[in-house]
Short mmCIF file of C-alpha atoms in Angstrom, two decimals:
data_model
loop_
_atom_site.label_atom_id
_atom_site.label_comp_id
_atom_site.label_asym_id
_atom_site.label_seq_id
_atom_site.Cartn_x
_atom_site.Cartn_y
_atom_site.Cartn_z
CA UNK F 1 29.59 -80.49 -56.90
CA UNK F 2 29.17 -84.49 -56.26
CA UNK F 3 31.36 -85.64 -53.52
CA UNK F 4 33.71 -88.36 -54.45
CA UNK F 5 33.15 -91.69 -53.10
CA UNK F 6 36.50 -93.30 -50.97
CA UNK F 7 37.09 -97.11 -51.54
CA UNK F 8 36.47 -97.45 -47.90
CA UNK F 9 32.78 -96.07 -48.68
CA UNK F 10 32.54 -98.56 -51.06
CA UNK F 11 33.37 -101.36 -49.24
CA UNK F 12 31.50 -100.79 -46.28
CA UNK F 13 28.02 -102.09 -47.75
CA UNK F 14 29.67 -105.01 -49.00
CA UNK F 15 31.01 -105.83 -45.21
CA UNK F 16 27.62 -105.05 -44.15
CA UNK F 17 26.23 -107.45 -46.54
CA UNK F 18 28.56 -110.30 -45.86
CA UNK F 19 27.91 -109.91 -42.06
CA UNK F 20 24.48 -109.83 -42.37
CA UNK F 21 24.44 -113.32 -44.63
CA UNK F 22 27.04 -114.92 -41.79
CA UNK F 23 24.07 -113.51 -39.26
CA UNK F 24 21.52 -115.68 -41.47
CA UNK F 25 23.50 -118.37 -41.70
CA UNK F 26 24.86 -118.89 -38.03
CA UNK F 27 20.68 -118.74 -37.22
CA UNK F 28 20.26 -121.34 -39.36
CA UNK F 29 22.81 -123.56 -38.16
CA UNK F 30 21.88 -122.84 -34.66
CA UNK F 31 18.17 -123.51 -35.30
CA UNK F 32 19.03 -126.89 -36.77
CA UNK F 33 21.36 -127.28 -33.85
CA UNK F 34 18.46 -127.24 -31.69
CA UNK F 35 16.05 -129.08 -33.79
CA UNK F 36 18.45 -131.71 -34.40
CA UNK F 37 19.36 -132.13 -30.39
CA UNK F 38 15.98 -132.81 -29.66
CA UNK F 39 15.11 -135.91 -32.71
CA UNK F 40 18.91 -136.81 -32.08
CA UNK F 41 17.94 -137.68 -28.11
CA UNK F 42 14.57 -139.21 -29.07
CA UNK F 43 16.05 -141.36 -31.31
CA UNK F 44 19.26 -141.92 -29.34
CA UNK F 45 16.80 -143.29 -26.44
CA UNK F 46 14.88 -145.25 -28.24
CA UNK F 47 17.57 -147.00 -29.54
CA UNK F 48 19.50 -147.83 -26.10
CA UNK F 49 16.31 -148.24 -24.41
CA UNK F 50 13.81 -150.57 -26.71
CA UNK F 51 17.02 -152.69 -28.72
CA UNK F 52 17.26 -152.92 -32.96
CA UNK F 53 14.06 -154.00 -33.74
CA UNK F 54 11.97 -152.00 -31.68
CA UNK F 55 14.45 -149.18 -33.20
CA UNK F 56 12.84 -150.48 -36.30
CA UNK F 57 9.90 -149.11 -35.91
CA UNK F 58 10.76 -146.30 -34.61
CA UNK F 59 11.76 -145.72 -38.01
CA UNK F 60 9.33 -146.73 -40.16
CA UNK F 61 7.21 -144.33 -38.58
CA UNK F 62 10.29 -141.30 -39.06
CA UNK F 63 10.58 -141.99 -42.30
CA UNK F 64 6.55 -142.24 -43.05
CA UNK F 65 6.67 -138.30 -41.33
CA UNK F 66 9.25 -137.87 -44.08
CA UNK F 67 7.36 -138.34 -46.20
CA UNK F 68 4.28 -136.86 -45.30
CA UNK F 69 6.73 -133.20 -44.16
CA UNK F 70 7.87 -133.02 -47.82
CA UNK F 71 4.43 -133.12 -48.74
CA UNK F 72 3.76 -130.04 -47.03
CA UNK F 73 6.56 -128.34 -47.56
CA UNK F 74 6.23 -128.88 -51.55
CA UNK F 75 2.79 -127.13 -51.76
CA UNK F 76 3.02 -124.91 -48.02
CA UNK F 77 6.54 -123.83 -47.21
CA UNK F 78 8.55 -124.28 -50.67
CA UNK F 79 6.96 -121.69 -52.39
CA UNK F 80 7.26 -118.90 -49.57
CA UNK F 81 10.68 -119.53 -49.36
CA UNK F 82 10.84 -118.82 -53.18
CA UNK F 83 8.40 -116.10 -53.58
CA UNK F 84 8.45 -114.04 -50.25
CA UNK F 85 11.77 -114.34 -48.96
CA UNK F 86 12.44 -110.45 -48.45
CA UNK F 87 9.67 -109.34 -49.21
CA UNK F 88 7.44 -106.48 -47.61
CA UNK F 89 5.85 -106.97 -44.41
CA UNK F 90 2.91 -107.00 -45.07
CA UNK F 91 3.28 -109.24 -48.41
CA UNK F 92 5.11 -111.53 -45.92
CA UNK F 93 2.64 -111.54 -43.11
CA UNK F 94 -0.36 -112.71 -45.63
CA UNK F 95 1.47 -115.42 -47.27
CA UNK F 96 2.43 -117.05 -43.99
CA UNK F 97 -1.39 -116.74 -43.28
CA UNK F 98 -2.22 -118.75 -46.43
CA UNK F 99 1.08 -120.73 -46.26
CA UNK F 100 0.59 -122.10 -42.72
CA UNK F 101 -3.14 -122.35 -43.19
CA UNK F 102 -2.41 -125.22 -46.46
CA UNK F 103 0.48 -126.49 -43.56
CA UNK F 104 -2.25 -127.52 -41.36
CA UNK F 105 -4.71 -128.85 -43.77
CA UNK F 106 -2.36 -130.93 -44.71
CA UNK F 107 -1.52 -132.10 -41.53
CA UNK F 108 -5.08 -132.90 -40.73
CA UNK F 109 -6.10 -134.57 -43.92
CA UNK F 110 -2.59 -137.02 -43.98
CA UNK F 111 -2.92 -137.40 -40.49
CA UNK F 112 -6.24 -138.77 -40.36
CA UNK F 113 -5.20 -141.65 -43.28
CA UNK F 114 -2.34 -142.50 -41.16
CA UNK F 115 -4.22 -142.92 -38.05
CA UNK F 116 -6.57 -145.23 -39.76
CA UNK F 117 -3.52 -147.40 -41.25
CA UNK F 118 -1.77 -147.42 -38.15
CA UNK F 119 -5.22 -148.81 -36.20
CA UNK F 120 -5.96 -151.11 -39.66
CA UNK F 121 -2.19 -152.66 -39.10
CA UNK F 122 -1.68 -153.74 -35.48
CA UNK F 123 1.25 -155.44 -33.81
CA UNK F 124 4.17 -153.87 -33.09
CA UNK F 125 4.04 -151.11 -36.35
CA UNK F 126 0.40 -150.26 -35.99
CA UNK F 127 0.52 -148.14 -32.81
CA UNK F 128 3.32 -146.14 -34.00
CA UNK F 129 2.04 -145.04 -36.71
CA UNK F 130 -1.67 -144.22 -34.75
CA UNK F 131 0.37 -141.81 -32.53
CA UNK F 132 2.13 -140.50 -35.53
CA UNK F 133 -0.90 -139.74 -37.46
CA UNK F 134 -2.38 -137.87 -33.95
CA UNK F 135 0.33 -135.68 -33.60
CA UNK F 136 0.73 -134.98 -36.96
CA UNK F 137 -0.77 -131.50 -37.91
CA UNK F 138 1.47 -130.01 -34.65
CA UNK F 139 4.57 -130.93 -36.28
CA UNK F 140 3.63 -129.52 -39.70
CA UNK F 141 2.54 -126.40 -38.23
CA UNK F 142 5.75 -126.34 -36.22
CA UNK F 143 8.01 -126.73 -39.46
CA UNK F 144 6.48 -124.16 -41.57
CA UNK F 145 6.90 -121.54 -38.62
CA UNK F 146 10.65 -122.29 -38.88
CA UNK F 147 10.48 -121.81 -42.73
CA UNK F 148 8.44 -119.05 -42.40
CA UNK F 149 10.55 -116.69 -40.40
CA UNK F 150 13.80 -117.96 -42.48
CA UNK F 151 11.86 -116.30 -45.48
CA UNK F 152 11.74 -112.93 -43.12
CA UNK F 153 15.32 -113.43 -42.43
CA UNK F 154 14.33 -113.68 -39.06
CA UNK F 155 16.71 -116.88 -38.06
CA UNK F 156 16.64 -116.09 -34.40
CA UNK F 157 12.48 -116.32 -33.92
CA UNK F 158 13.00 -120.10 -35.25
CA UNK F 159 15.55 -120.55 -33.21
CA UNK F 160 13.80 -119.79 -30.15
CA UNK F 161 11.05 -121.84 -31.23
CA UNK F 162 12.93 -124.85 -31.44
CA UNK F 163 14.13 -124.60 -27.70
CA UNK F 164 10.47 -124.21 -26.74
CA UNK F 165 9.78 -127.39 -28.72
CA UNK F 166 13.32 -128.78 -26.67
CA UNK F 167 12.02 -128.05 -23.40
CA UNK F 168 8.80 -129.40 -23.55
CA UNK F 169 9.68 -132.25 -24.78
CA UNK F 170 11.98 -132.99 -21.53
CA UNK F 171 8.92 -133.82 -19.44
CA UNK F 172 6.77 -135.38 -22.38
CA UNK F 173 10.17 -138.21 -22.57
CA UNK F 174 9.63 -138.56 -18.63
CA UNK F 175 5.95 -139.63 -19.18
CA UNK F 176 7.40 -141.67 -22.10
CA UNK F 177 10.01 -143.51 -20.05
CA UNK F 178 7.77 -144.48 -18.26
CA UNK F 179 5.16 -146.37 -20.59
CA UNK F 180 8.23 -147.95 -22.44
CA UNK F 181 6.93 -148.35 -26.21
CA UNK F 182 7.82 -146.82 -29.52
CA UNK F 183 4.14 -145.30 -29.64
CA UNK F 184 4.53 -143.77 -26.29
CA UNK F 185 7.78 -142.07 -27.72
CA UNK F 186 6.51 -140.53 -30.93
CA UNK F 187 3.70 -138.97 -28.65
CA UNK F 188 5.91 -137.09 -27.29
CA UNK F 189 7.78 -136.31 -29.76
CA UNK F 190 4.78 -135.08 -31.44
CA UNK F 191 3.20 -133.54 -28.26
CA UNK F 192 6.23 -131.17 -27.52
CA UNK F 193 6.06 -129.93 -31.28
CA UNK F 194 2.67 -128.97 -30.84
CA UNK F 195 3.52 -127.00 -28.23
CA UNK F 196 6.17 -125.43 -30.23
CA UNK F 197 3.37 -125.08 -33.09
CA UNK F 198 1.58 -122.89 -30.85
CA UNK F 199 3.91 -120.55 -29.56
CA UNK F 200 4.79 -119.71 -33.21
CA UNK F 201 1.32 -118.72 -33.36
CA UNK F 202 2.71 -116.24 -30.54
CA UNK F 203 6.06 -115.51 -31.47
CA UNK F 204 4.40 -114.04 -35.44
CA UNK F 205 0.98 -112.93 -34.38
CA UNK F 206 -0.14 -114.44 -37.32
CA UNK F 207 -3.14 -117.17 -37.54
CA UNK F 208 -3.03 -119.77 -39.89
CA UNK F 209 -5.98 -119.57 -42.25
CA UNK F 210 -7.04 -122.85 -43.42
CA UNK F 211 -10.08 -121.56 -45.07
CA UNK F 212 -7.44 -119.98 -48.06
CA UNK F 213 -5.29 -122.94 -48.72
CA UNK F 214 -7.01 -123.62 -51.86
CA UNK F 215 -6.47 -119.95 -52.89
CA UNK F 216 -2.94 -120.87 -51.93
CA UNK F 217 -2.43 -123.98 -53.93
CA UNK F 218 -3.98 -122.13 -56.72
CA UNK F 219 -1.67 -119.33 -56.81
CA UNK F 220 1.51 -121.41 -56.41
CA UNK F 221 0.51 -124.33 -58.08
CA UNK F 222 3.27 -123.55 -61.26
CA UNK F 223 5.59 -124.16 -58.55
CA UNK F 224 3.72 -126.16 -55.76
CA UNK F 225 2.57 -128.97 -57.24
CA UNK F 226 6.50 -129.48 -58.78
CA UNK F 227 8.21 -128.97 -55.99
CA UNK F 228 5.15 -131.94 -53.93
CA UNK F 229 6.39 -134.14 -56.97
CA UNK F 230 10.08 -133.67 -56.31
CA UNK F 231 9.86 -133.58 -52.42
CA UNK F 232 7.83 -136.68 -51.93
CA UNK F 233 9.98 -138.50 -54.65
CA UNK F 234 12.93 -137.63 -52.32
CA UNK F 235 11.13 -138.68 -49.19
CA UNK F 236 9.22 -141.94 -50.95
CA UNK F 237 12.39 -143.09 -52.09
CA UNK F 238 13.84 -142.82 -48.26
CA UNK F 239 10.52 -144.67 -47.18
CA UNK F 240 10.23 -147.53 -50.27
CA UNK F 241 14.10 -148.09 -49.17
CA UNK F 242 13.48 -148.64 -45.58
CA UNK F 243 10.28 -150.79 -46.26
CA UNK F 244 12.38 -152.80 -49.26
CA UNK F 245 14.99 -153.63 -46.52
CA UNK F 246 12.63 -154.52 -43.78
CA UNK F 247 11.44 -156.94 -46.26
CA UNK F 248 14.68 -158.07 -48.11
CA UNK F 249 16.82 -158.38 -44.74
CA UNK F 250 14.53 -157.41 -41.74
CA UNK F 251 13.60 -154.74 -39.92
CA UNK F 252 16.63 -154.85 -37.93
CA UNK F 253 18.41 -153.68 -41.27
CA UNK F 254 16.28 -150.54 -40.95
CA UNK F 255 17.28 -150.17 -37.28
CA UNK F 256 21.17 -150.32 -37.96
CA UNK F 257 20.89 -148.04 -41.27
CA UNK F 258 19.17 -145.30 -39.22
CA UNK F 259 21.71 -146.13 -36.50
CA UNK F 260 24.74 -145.47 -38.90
CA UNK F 261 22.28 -141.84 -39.60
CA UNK F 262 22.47 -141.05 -36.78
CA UNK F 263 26.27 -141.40 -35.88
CA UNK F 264 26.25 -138.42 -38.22
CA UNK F 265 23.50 -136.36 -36.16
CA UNK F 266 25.57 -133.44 -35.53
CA UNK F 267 27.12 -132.82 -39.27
CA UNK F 268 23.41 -133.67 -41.08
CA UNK F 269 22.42 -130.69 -38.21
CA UNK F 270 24.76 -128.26 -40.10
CA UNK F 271 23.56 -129.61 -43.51
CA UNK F 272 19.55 -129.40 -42.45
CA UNK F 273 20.48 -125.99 -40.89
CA UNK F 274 22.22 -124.56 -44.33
CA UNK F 275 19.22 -125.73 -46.21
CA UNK F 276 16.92 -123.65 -44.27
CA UNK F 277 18.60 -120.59 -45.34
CA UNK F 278 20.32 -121.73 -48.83
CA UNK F 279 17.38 -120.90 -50.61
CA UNK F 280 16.65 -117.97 -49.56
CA UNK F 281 20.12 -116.71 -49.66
CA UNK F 282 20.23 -117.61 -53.36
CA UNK F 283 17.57 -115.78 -53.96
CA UNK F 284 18.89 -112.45 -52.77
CA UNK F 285 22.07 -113.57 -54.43
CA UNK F 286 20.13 -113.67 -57.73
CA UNK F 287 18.74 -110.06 -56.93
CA UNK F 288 21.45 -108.54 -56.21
CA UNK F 289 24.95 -109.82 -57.69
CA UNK F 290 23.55 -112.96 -60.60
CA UNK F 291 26.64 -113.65 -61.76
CA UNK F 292 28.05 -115.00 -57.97
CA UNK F 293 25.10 -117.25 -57.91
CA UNK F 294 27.04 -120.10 -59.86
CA UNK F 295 29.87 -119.79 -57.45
CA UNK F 296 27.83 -119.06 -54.34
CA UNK F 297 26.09 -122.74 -54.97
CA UNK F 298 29.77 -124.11 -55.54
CA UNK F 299 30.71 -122.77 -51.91
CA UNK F 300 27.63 -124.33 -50.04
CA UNK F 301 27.80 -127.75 -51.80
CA UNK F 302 31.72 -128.18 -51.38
CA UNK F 303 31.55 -127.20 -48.28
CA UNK F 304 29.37 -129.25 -46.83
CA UNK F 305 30.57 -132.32 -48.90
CA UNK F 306 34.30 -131.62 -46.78
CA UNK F 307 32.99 -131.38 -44.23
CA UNK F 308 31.08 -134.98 -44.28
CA UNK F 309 34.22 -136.47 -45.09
CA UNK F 310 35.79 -134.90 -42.48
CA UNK F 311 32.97 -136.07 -39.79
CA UNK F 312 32.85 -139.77 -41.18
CA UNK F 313 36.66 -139.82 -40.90
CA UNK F 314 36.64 -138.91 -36.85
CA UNK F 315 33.57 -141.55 -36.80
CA UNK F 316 36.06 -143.96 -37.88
CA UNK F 317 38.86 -143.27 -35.24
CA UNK F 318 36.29 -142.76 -32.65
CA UNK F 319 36.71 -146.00 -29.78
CA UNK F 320 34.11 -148.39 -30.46
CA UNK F 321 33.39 -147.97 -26.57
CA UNK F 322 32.09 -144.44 -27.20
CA UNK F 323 29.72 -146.03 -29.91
CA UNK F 324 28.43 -148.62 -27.58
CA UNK F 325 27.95 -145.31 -25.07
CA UNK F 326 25.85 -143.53 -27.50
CA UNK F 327 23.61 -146.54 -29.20
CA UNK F 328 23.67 -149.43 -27.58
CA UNK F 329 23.32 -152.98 -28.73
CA UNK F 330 22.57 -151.28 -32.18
CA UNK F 331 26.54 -149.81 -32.22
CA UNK F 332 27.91 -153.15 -33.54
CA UNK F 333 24.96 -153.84 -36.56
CA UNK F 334 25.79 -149.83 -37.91
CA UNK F 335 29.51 -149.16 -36.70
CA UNK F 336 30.24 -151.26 -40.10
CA UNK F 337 27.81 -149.28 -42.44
CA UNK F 338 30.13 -145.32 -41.33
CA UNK F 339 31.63 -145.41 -45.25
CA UNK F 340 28.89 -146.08 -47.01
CA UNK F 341 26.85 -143.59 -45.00
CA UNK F 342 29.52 -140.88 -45.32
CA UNK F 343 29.98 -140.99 -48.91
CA UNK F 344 26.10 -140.93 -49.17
CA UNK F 345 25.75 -137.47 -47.09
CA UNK F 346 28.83 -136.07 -48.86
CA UNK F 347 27.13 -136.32 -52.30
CA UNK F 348 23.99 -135.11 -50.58
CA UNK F 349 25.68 -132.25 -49.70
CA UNK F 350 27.30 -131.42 -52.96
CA UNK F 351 23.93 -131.69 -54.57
CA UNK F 352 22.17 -129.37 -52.47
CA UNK F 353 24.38 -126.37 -53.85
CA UNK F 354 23.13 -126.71 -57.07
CA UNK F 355 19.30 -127.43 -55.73
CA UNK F 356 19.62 -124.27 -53.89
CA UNK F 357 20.49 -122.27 -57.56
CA UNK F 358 17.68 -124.20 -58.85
CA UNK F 359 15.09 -123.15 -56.58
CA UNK F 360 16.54 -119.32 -56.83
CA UNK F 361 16.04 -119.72 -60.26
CA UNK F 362 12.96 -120.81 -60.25
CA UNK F 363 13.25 -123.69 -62.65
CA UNK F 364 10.86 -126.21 -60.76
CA UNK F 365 10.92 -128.52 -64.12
CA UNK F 366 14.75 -129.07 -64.60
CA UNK F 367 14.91 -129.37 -60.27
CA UNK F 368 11.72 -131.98 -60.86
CA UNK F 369 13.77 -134.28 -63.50
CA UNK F 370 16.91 -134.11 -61.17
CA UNK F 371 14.78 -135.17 -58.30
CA UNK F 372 13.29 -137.69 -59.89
CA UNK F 373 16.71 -139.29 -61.36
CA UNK F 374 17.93 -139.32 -58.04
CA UNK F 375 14.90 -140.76 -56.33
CA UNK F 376 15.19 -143.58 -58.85
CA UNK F 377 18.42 -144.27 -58.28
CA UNK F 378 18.70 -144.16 -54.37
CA UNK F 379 15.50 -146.91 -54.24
CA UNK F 380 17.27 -148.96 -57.28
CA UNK F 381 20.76 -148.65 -55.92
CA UNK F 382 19.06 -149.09 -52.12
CA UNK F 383 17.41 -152.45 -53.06
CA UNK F 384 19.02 -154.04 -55.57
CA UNK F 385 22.20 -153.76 -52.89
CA UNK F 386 20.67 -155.22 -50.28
CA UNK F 387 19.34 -158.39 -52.54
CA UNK F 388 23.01 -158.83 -53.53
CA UNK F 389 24.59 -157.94 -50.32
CA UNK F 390 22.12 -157.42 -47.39
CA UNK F 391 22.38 -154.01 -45.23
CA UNK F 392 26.62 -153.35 -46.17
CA UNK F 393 25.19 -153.44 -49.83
CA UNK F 394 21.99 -151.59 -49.59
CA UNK F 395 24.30 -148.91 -47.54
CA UNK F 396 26.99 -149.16 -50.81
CA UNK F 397 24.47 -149.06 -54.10
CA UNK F 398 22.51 -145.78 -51.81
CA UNK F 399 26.19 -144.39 -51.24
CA UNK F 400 26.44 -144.67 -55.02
CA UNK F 401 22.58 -143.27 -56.04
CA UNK F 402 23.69 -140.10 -54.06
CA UNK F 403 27.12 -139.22 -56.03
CA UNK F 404 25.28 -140.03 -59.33
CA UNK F 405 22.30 -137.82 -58.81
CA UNK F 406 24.72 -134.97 -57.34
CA UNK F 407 26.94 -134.65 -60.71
CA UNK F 408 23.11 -134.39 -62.41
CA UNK F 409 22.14 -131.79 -60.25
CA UNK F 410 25.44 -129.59 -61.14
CA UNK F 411 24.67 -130.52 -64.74
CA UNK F 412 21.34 -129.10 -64.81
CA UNK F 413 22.26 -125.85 -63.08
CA UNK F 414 24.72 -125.61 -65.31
CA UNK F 415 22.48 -125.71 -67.72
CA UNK F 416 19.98 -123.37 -66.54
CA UNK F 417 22.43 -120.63 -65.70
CA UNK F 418 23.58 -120.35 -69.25
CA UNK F 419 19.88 -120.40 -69.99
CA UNK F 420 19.51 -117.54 -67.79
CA UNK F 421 21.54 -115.44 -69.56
CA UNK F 422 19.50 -115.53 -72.85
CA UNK F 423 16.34 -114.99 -71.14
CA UNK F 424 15.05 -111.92 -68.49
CA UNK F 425 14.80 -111.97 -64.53
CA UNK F 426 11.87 -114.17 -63.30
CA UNK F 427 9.83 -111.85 -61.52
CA UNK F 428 9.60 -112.03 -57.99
CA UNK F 429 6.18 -111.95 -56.50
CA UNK F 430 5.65 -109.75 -53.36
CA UNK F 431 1.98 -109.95 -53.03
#
């Protein structure tokens, strides 16, 4: 005779499941946390210590990195996350191989052409981006360890790596201090993230295998070569903006945007955090329960577009005093820009719900076309404001790029959920 199954029987693998996505997601946020800690004092420094303009360039080079990160993360890290998040061991341990591998090759190659730009260029930009193009297969290798163990559902291993990279850079910002330049900064910044780099070599016991990144971009490429398309359209646009401004306004218009960025440090820290794990998440949701996915999206994008609002509303109350504290000289050119830059994160954050359901879904073209919508309007909205209305307008016509390509992104979900329903499971690949 079968014995009969109690509602409390029932329940308790659904409790086990919820706690075990809170566990995923509280790594997440605490590995941004510490990720975000460390770039939020480098920049913080910089600012206070070398005034706007040096600040400037400081972020020409951060957003260049951007750039060159999605670039990596589009052919190395994106697909992983889609295809191998719980996955067998061993399935897991040989993509990272390959995944990491194509990490560091890219690293290398982009590295090398920024190294020769920045020594081409000169001045005050070109050393910056020299240093940047040094340190720059470390802090690829660095970011696909912390992608790589989300995909394991191992939050707490890329936590731990992002302290390493934390406390090492403590005495590389000493040394810094005391050579005083923008170049001397980003060296180490980049410096402690090799370190980092290295120890996740450690903390996996898995070597990166360069030699099989072209077997890697050949296997993924249905979704690699997408997703480098719609990652380095979202990072270009970020990077044509900043230049555009520099040359519309100045580049201490760069300085105070980035400024105004990061006065909301600690809530883009949640939102980077979520996305680590969003993806993955939706993936399992897909597996498991597909019809939550719709509203499991709708949770993550609502709440994180609350809970910018809520953040840019205590920025506003908070005593311009404490703003002078925390950046300086570059408090009063950014302290005016808080709106604009709050509505912009909010619709960020709305969007990234219904990315994450993309992704899960594994519908690389619609996520492409919504990329690219919003990529044209952010550098459209980003430049055409500031030739109307300087940095306050570039801020504004951004602001408004964001909430437009937000309600696409929702649209095209939409879209492909009901799709979804007509057609069979995607298959997901575990070898």
């Amino acid at each position: 005779m079968t014995p009969m199954t109690t509602d409390g029987e029932k329940a308790a693998p659904v409790r086990s499941a919820k706690r075990a996505l809170v566990g995923r997601l509280s790594w997440g946020l605490a590995d941004q946390a510490a990720s975000s800690i460390s770039n939020f004092a480098v920049g913080i420094y910089v600012a206070r210590s070398l005034g706007v303009t040096a600040f400037g360039v400081f972020s020409l080079a951060w957003v260049t990195y951007g750039v060159v990160l999605n670039v990596s993360r589009g052919l190395a890290t994106d697909p992983l996350v889609v295809r191998f998040s719980g996955v067998p061991q061993a399935s897991w341990r040989g993509a990272v191989a390959r995944s990491t591998g194509t990490a560091l090759c890219v690293g290398t190659a982009l590295g090398v052409l920024c190294l020769a730009a920045g020594l081409g260029l000169g001045g005050r930009v070109g050393p910056a981006f020299a240093a940047l193009g040094l340190m720059m297969p470390g802090l690829l290798l660095q970011d696909a360890w912390r992608f790589s163990f989300f995909a394991a559902g191992d939050g707490r291993k890329a936590f731990v790596n992002d302290i390493v990279w934390g406390v090492a850079l403590i005495p590389a910002m000493v040394v810094a201090a005391h050579v005083d330049t923008v170049a001397a900064f980003v060296l180490a910044w980049g410096a402690s993230a090799t370190v980092a780099a290295g120890y996740g070599c450690v903390q996996s016991g898995i070597r990166p295998r360069m030699t099989e990144a072209r077997g890697w971009l050949r296997e993924q490429r249905d979704l690699g070569y997408r997703y480098l398309v719609e990652n380095v359209s979202l990072s270009g646009a970020s990077q044509l903006r900043a230049y555009g401004l520099g040359a519309i306004v100045g580049v201490s218009a760069v300085g105070a945007v980035r400024g105004a960025e990061l006065l909301l440090g600690p809530f883009l820290a949640v939102l980077m955090g979520l996305s680590l794990v969003t993806v993955p998440e939706a993936a399992r949701v897909l597996r498991q329960a597909p019809h939550r996915l719709g509203r499991f999206c709708l949770f993550l994008g609502g709440g994180q577009a609350t809970g910018a609002l809520l953040w840019g509303s205590a920025l506003l109350l908070m005593p311009g005093r404490l703003g002078e504290l925390a950046l300086g000289d570059v408090w009063h050119s950014s302290s005016h820009l808080i709106v604009q830059i709050t509505l912009s994160v909010a619709g960020a954050g709305l969007g990234t719900g219904a990315a994450a359901g993309l992704r899960a879904l594994g519908a690389a073209r619609r996520s492409l076309r919504c990329q690219l919508f919003a990529s044209t309007c952010y550098v459209g909205g980003g430049l055409g404001g500031a030739a109307l209305g300087g940095t306050s307008g570039s801020a504004w016509g951004v602001a408004a790029a964001t909430i437009s390509g937000s309600a696409v992104w929702w649209l095209q979900l939409r879209a492909a959920l009901r799709e979804r329903h007509r057609e069979p499971i995607p298959e997901v690949r575990t070898s």
